[in-house]
XYZ file of C-alpha atoms in Angstrom:
459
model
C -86.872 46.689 74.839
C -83.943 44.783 73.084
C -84.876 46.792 69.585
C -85.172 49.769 71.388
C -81.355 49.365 73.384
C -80.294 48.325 69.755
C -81.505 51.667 68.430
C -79.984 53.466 71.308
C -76.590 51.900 70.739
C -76.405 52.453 66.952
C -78.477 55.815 66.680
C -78.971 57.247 70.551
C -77.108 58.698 73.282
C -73.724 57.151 73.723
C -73.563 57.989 77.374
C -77.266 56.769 77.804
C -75.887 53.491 76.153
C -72.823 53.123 78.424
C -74.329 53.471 81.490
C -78.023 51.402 80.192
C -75.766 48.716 79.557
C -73.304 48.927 82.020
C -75.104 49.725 85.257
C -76.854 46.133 85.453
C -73.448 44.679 84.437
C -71.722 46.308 87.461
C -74.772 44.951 89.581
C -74.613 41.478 87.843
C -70.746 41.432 88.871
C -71.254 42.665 92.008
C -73.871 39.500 92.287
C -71.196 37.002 90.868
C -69.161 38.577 93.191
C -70.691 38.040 96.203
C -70.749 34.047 95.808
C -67.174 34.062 96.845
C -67.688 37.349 98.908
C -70.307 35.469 100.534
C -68.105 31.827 101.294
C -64.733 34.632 102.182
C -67.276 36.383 104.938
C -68.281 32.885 106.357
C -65.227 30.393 105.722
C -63.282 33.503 107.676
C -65.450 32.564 110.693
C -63.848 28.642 110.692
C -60.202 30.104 110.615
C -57.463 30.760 108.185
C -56.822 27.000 107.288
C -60.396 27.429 105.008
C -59.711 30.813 103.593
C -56.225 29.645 102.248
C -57.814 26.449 100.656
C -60.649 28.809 99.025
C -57.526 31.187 97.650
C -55.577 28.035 96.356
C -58.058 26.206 94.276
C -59.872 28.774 93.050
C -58.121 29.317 90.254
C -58.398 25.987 88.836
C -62.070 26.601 88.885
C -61.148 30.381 87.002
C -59.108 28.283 84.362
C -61.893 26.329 83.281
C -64.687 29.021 83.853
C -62.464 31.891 81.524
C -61.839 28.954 78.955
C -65.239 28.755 78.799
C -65.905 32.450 78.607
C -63.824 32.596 75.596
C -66.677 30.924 73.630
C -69.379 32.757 75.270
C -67.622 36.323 74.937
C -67.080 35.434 70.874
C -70.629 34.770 70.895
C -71.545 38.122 72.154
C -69.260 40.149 69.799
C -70.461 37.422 66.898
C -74.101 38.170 67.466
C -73.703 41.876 68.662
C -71.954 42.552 64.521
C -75.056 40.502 62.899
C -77.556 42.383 64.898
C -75.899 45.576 63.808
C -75.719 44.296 60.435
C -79.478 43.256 60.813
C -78.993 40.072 59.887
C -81.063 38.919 62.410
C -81.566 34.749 61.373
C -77.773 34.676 61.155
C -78.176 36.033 64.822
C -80.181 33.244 65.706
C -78.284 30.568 64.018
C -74.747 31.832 66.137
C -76.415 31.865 69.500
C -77.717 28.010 69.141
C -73.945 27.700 68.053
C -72.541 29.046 70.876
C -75.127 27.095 73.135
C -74.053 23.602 71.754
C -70.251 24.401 71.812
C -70.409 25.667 75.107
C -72.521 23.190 77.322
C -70.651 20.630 75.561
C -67.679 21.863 76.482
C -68.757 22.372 80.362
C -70.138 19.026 81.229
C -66.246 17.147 79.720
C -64.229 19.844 81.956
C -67.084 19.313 84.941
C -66.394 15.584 84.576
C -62.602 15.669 84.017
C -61.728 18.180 87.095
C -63.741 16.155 89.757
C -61.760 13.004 89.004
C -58.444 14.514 88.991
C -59.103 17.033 91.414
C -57.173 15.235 94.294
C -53.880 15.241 91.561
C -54.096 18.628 91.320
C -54.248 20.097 94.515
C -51.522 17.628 95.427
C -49.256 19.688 93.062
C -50.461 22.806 94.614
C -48.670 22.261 97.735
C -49.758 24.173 101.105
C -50.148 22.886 104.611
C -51.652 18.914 104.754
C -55.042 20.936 106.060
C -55.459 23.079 103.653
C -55.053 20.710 100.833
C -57.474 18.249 102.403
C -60.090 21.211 102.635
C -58.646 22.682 99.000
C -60.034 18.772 97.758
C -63.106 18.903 99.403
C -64.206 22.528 97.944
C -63.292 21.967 94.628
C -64.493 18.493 94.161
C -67.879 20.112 95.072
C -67.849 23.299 93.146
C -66.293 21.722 89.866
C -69.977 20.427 89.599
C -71.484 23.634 88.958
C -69.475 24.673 85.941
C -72.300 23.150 83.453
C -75.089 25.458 85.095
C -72.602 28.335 85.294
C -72.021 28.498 81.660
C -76.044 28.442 80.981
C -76.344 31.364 82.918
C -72.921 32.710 81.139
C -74.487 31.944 77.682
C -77.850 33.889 78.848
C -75.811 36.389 79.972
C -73.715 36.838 76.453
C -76.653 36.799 74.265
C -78.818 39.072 76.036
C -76.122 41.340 76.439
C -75.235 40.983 72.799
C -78.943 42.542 72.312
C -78.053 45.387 74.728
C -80.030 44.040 77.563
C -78.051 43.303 80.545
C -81.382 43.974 82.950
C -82.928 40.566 83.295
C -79.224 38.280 83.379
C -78.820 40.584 86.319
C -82.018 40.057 87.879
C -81.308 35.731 88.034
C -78.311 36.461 89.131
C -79.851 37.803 91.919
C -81.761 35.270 93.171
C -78.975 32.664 93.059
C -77.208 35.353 95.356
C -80.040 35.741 97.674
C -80.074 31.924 97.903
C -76.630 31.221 98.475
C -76.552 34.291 101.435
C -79.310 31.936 103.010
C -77.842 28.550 101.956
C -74.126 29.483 103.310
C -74.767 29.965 107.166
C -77.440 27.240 107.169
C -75.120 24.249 105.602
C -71.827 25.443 107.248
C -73.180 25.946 110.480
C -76.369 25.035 111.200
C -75.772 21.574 109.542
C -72.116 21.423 110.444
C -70.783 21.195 107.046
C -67.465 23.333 107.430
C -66.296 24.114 104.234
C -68.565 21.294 102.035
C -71.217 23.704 102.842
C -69.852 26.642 101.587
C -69.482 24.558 98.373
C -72.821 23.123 98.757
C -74.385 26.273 98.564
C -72.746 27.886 95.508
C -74.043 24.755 93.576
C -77.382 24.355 94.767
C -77.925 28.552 94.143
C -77.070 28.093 90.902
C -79.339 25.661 89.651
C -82.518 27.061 89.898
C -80.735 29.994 87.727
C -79.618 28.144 85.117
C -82.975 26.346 84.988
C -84.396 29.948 84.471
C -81.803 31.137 81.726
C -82.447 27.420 79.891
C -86.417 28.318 79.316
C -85.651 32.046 78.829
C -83.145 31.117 76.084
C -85.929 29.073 74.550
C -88.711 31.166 74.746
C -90.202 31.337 71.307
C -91.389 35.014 71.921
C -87.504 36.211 72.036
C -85.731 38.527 69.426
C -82.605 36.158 69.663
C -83.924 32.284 70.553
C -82.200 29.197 70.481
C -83.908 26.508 68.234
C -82.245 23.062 68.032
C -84.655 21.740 65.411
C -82.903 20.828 62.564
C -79.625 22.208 64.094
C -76.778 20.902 62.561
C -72.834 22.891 62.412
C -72.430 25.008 59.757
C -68.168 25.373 58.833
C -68.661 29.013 58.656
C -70.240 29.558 61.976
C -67.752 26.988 63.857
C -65.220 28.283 62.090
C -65.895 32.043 63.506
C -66.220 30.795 67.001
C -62.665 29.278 66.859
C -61.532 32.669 65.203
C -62.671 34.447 67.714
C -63.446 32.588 70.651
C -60.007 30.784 71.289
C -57.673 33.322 71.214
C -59.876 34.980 74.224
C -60.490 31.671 75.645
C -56.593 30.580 75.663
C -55.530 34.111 77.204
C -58.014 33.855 80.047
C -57.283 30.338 81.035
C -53.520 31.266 80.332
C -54.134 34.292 83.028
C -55.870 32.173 85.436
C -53.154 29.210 85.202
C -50.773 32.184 85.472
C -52.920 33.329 89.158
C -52.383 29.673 89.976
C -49.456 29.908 89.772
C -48.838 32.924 92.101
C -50.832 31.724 94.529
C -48.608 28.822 94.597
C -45.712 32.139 95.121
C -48.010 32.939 98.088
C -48.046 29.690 99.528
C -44.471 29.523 100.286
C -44.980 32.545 102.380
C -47.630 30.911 105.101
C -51.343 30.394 105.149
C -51.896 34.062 106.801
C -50.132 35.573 103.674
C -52.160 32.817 101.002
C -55.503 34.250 102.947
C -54.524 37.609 103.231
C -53.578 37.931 99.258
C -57.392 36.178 98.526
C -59.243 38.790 101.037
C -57.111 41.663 98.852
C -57.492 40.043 95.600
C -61.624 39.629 96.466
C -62.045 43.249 97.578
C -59.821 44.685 94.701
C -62.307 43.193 91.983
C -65.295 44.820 93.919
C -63.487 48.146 93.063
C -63.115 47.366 89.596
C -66.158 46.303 89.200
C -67.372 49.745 87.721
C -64.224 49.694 85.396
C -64.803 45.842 83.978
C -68.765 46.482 83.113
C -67.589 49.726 81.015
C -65.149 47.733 79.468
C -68.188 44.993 78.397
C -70.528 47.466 77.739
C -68.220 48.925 74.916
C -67.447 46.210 73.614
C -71.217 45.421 72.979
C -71.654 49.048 71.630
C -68.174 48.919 69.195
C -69.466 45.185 67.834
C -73.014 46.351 66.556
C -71.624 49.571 65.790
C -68.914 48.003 63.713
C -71.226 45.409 62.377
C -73.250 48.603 60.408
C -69.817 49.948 59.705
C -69.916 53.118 62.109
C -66.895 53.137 62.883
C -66.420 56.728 64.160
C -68.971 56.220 66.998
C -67.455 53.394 67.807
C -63.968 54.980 68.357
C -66.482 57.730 70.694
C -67.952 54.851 72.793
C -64.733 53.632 73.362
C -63.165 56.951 74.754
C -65.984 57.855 77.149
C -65.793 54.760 78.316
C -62.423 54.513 78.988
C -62.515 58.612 80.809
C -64.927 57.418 83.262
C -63.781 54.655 84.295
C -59.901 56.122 84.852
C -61.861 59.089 86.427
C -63.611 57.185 88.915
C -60.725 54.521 89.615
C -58.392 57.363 90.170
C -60.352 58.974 92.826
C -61.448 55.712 94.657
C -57.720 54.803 94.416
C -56.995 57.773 96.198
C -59.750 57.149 98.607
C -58.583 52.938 99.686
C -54.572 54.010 99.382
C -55.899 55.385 103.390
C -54.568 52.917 105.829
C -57.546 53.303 107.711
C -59.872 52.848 105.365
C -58.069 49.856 104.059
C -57.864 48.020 106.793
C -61.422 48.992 107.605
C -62.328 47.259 104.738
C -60.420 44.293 105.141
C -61.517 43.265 108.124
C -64.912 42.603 107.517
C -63.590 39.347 105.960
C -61.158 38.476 109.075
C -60.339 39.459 112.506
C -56.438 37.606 112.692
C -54.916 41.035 113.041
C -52.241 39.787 110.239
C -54.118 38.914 107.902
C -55.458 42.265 108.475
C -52.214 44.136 108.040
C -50.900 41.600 104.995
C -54.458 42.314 103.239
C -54.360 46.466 103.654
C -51.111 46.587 102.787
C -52.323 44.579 99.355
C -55.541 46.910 98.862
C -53.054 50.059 99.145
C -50.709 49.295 96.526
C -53.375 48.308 94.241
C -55.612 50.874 95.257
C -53.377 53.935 93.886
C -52.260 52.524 90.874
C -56.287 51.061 89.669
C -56.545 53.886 86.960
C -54.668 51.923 84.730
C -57.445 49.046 85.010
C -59.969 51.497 83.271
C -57.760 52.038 80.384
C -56.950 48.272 80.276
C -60.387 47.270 80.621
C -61.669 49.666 77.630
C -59.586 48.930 75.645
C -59.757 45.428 75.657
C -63.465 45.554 75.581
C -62.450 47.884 72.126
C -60.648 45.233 70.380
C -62.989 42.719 72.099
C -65.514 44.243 70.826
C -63.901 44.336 66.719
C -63.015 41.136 66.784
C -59.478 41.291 67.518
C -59.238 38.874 69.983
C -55.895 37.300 69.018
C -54.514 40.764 70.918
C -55.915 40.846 73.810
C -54.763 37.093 74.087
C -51.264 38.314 73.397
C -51.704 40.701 76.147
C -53.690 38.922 78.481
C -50.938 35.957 78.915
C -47.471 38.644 78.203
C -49.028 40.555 81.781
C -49.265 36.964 83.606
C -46.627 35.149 82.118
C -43.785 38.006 81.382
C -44.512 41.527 83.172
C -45.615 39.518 86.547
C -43.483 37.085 86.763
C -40.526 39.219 85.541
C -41.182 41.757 87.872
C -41.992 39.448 90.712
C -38.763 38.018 90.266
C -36.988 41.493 90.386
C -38.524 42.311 93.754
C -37.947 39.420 95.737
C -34.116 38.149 94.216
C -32.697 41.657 93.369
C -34.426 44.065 95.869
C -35.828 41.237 98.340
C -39.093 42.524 99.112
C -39.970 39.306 99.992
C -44.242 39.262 100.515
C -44.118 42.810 99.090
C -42.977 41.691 95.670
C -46.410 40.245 95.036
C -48.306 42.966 95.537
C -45.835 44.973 93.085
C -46.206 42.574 90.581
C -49.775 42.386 90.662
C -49.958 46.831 89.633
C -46.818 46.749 87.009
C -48.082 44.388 85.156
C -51.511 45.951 85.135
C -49.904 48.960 84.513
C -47.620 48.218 81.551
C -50.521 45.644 80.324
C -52.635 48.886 79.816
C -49.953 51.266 78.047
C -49.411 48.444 75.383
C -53.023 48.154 74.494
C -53.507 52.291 74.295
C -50.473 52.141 72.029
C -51.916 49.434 70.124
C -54.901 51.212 70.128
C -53.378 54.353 68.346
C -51.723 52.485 65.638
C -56.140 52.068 64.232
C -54.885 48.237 64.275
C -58.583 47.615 65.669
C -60.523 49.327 62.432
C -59.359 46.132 60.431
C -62.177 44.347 59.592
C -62.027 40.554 61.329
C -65.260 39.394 61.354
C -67.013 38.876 57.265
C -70.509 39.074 57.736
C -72.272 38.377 54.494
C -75.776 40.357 53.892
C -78.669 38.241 53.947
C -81.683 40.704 54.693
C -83.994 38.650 52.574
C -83.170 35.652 55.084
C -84.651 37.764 58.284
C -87.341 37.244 60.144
């Protein structure tokens, strides 16, 4: 099946491709999803106290997690351009890479963030009860990072093969687990907030387990083999290329989230929940935009890797019509009061956190077009190795259009809670007419990643 997707992508229907790849990615987000959906729906049930700890150390966990998915996103596009090029052993070889750097890397932050975890929500500030329930979640959660990237590394390698079916199916089952785990610890065992920790760890174990003996499986077109393993410079060196730049402008964005939820904070817990419940059901709607954006960056990476550049400039555009098609109309469909707060609700009854949270989903509701051009186009340059831009831009829509514009609202035309959900679409939108400008320069057709032919080499 992973030839055959291969074949599709470099040879078959491009809108076959997009939506073969990108339909189990919108289901596999939609499953990642739902872990914090999941903890929202039930922590909402103990009161607002454990919703605003959930939205205030979050991010930390984000930070660590997108640093992390810097290496396992270079692996994709690293092992996406040597399967186009067919160099298939070279495949191989980057994928055990990417396995060793990663875990390695997962088990020192895992260890380092659950010792200093009571430091850090310290400096996060917040009521005295939400930072004791802020310590107790993350301390717990922080465990799971080693298991998470497994599954993230089975995720980027199979995808890298055009076969995001079976990452979504595990994914799955740690869902279904945690859905059963959730009610049972927090609740029927009287765990509070521990249990809603408790359960995201303990579902995904038995998941990473899975994606460990699936990444091993001799029978596999890409398998990991660390006989004889030892670095190679060249390999290492193409990670770091690659790999940091998207692994410093994620973590740079997250720290950049922390830091406006520490803006929320100063506003009251009902605000700090109600800007988590909007931020939560916002990334469900872009959910369809963010797996068109990965699939096309899979497609332009083995498309680019057998120098096809013209399809790859094709892929990209369809990808980035539909998704501004369908994000325009379902903005126009959530920008409803009613249906907003319809919405909303589900995760709380506190009739402000209700209003606060609407409020959030309309602004960002109307204005999520500009997520599908955003999203494509950083999947584009993703996708051709030019990851030092979408670094660039990743941290200049945190750390300069956000913050500049949050500070506009609230000093200059004193919007005061309003200013954050402004921020949160200017930046977005500004983010995404830098990257289609970039994108028109043909700054992304420069060749970044050297892949030297080896056929003879392949199995």
């Amino acid at each position: 099946m992973k030839k055959n997707n291969s074949q599709l992508i470099l040879n078959g229907s491009l809108l076959k491709a997009l939506f073969t790849l990108a339909i189990p990615i919108v289901l596999n987000s939609f499953i990642q999803t739902m872990y914090n959906l999941t903890d929202s729906y039930w922590l909402g049930k103990l009161g607002e106290a454990n919703q605003a700890a959930i939205t205030m150390v979050s991010p930390i966990q984000n930070i660590i997690v997108s640093f992390g998915t810097g290496i396992t996103v270079a692996g994709a596009v690293l092992i996406a351009q040597y399967i186009g090029a067919n160099e298939i052993n070279e495949a191989k070889k980057m994928a055990t890479h990417i396995l060793v750097c990663a875990l390695a890397f997962a088990i020192i932050c895992s260890a380092l963030c659950f010792i200093s975890t009571p430091f850090i929500v310290e400096w996060l500030g917040g009521a005295s009860e939400v930072k004791k329930l802020g310590i107790t979640y993350l301390r717990i959660v922080v465990l799971d990072i080693p298991f998470l990237f497994m599954i993230n590394i089975y995720i980027a390698i199979n995808q890298a093969q055009g076969n995001t079916l079976k990452p979504m199916l595990v994914n799955l089952s740690g869902v279904i687990i945690n859905m059963i785990l959730d009610p049972l610890l927090m609740f029927g065992f009287n765990l509070g907030i521990s249990g809603a920790a408790l359960a995201t760890l303990f579902s995904k174990v038995p998941c990473a387990i899975i994606a460990a003996i699936a990444l091993f499986n001799k029978n596999n077109f890409i398998k990991i083999s660390l006989k004889g393993f030892r670095f190679e410079k060249s390999k290492v060196k193409s990670i770091i290329s690659v790999g940091l730049p998207t692994a410093i402008g994620g973590s740079t964005m997250q720290f950049g989230f922390l830091l406006m939820s520490k803006n929320v904070v100063k506003y009251g817990t009902v605000a700090t929940a109600a800007y988590g419940i909007g931020n939560r059901v916002n990334g469900l709607i872009s959910l369809p935009s963010n797996a068109m954006g990965s699939a096309v960056g899979t497609i332009v990476a083995q498309n680019i890797g057998a120098n096809q550049y013209e399809r790859a400039e094709k892929a990209y555009k369809l990808s980035r019509n539909i998704s501004v098609m369908f994000l325009f109309i379902g903005g126009l469909i959530l920008s409803n009061l009613k249906v907003s707060a319809a919405i909303v609700s589900i995760f709380s009854d506190n009739p402000e956190v209700v209003s606060f949270a609407a409020d959030f989903l309309m602004v960002m509701a109307i204005c999520s077009w500009t997520n599908g051009v955003h999203n494509s186009t950083n999947g584009l340059f993703n996708g051709s190795g030019h990851t030092m831009i979408t670094m660039v831009i990743d941290a200049s829509r945190m750390w300069v259009f956000r913050f500049l514009t949050l500070y506009i609202c609230e000093n200059i035309f004193h919007m005061y809670l309003s200013s954050i959900w402004y921020s949160v679409v200017v930046s977005n939108a500004i983010s995404a007419l830098i990257l289609w400008i970039l994108y028109k320069t043909g700054i992304w057709k420069k060749r970044v990643i050297k892949i030297d032919k080896q056929s003879e080499k392949n199995a």
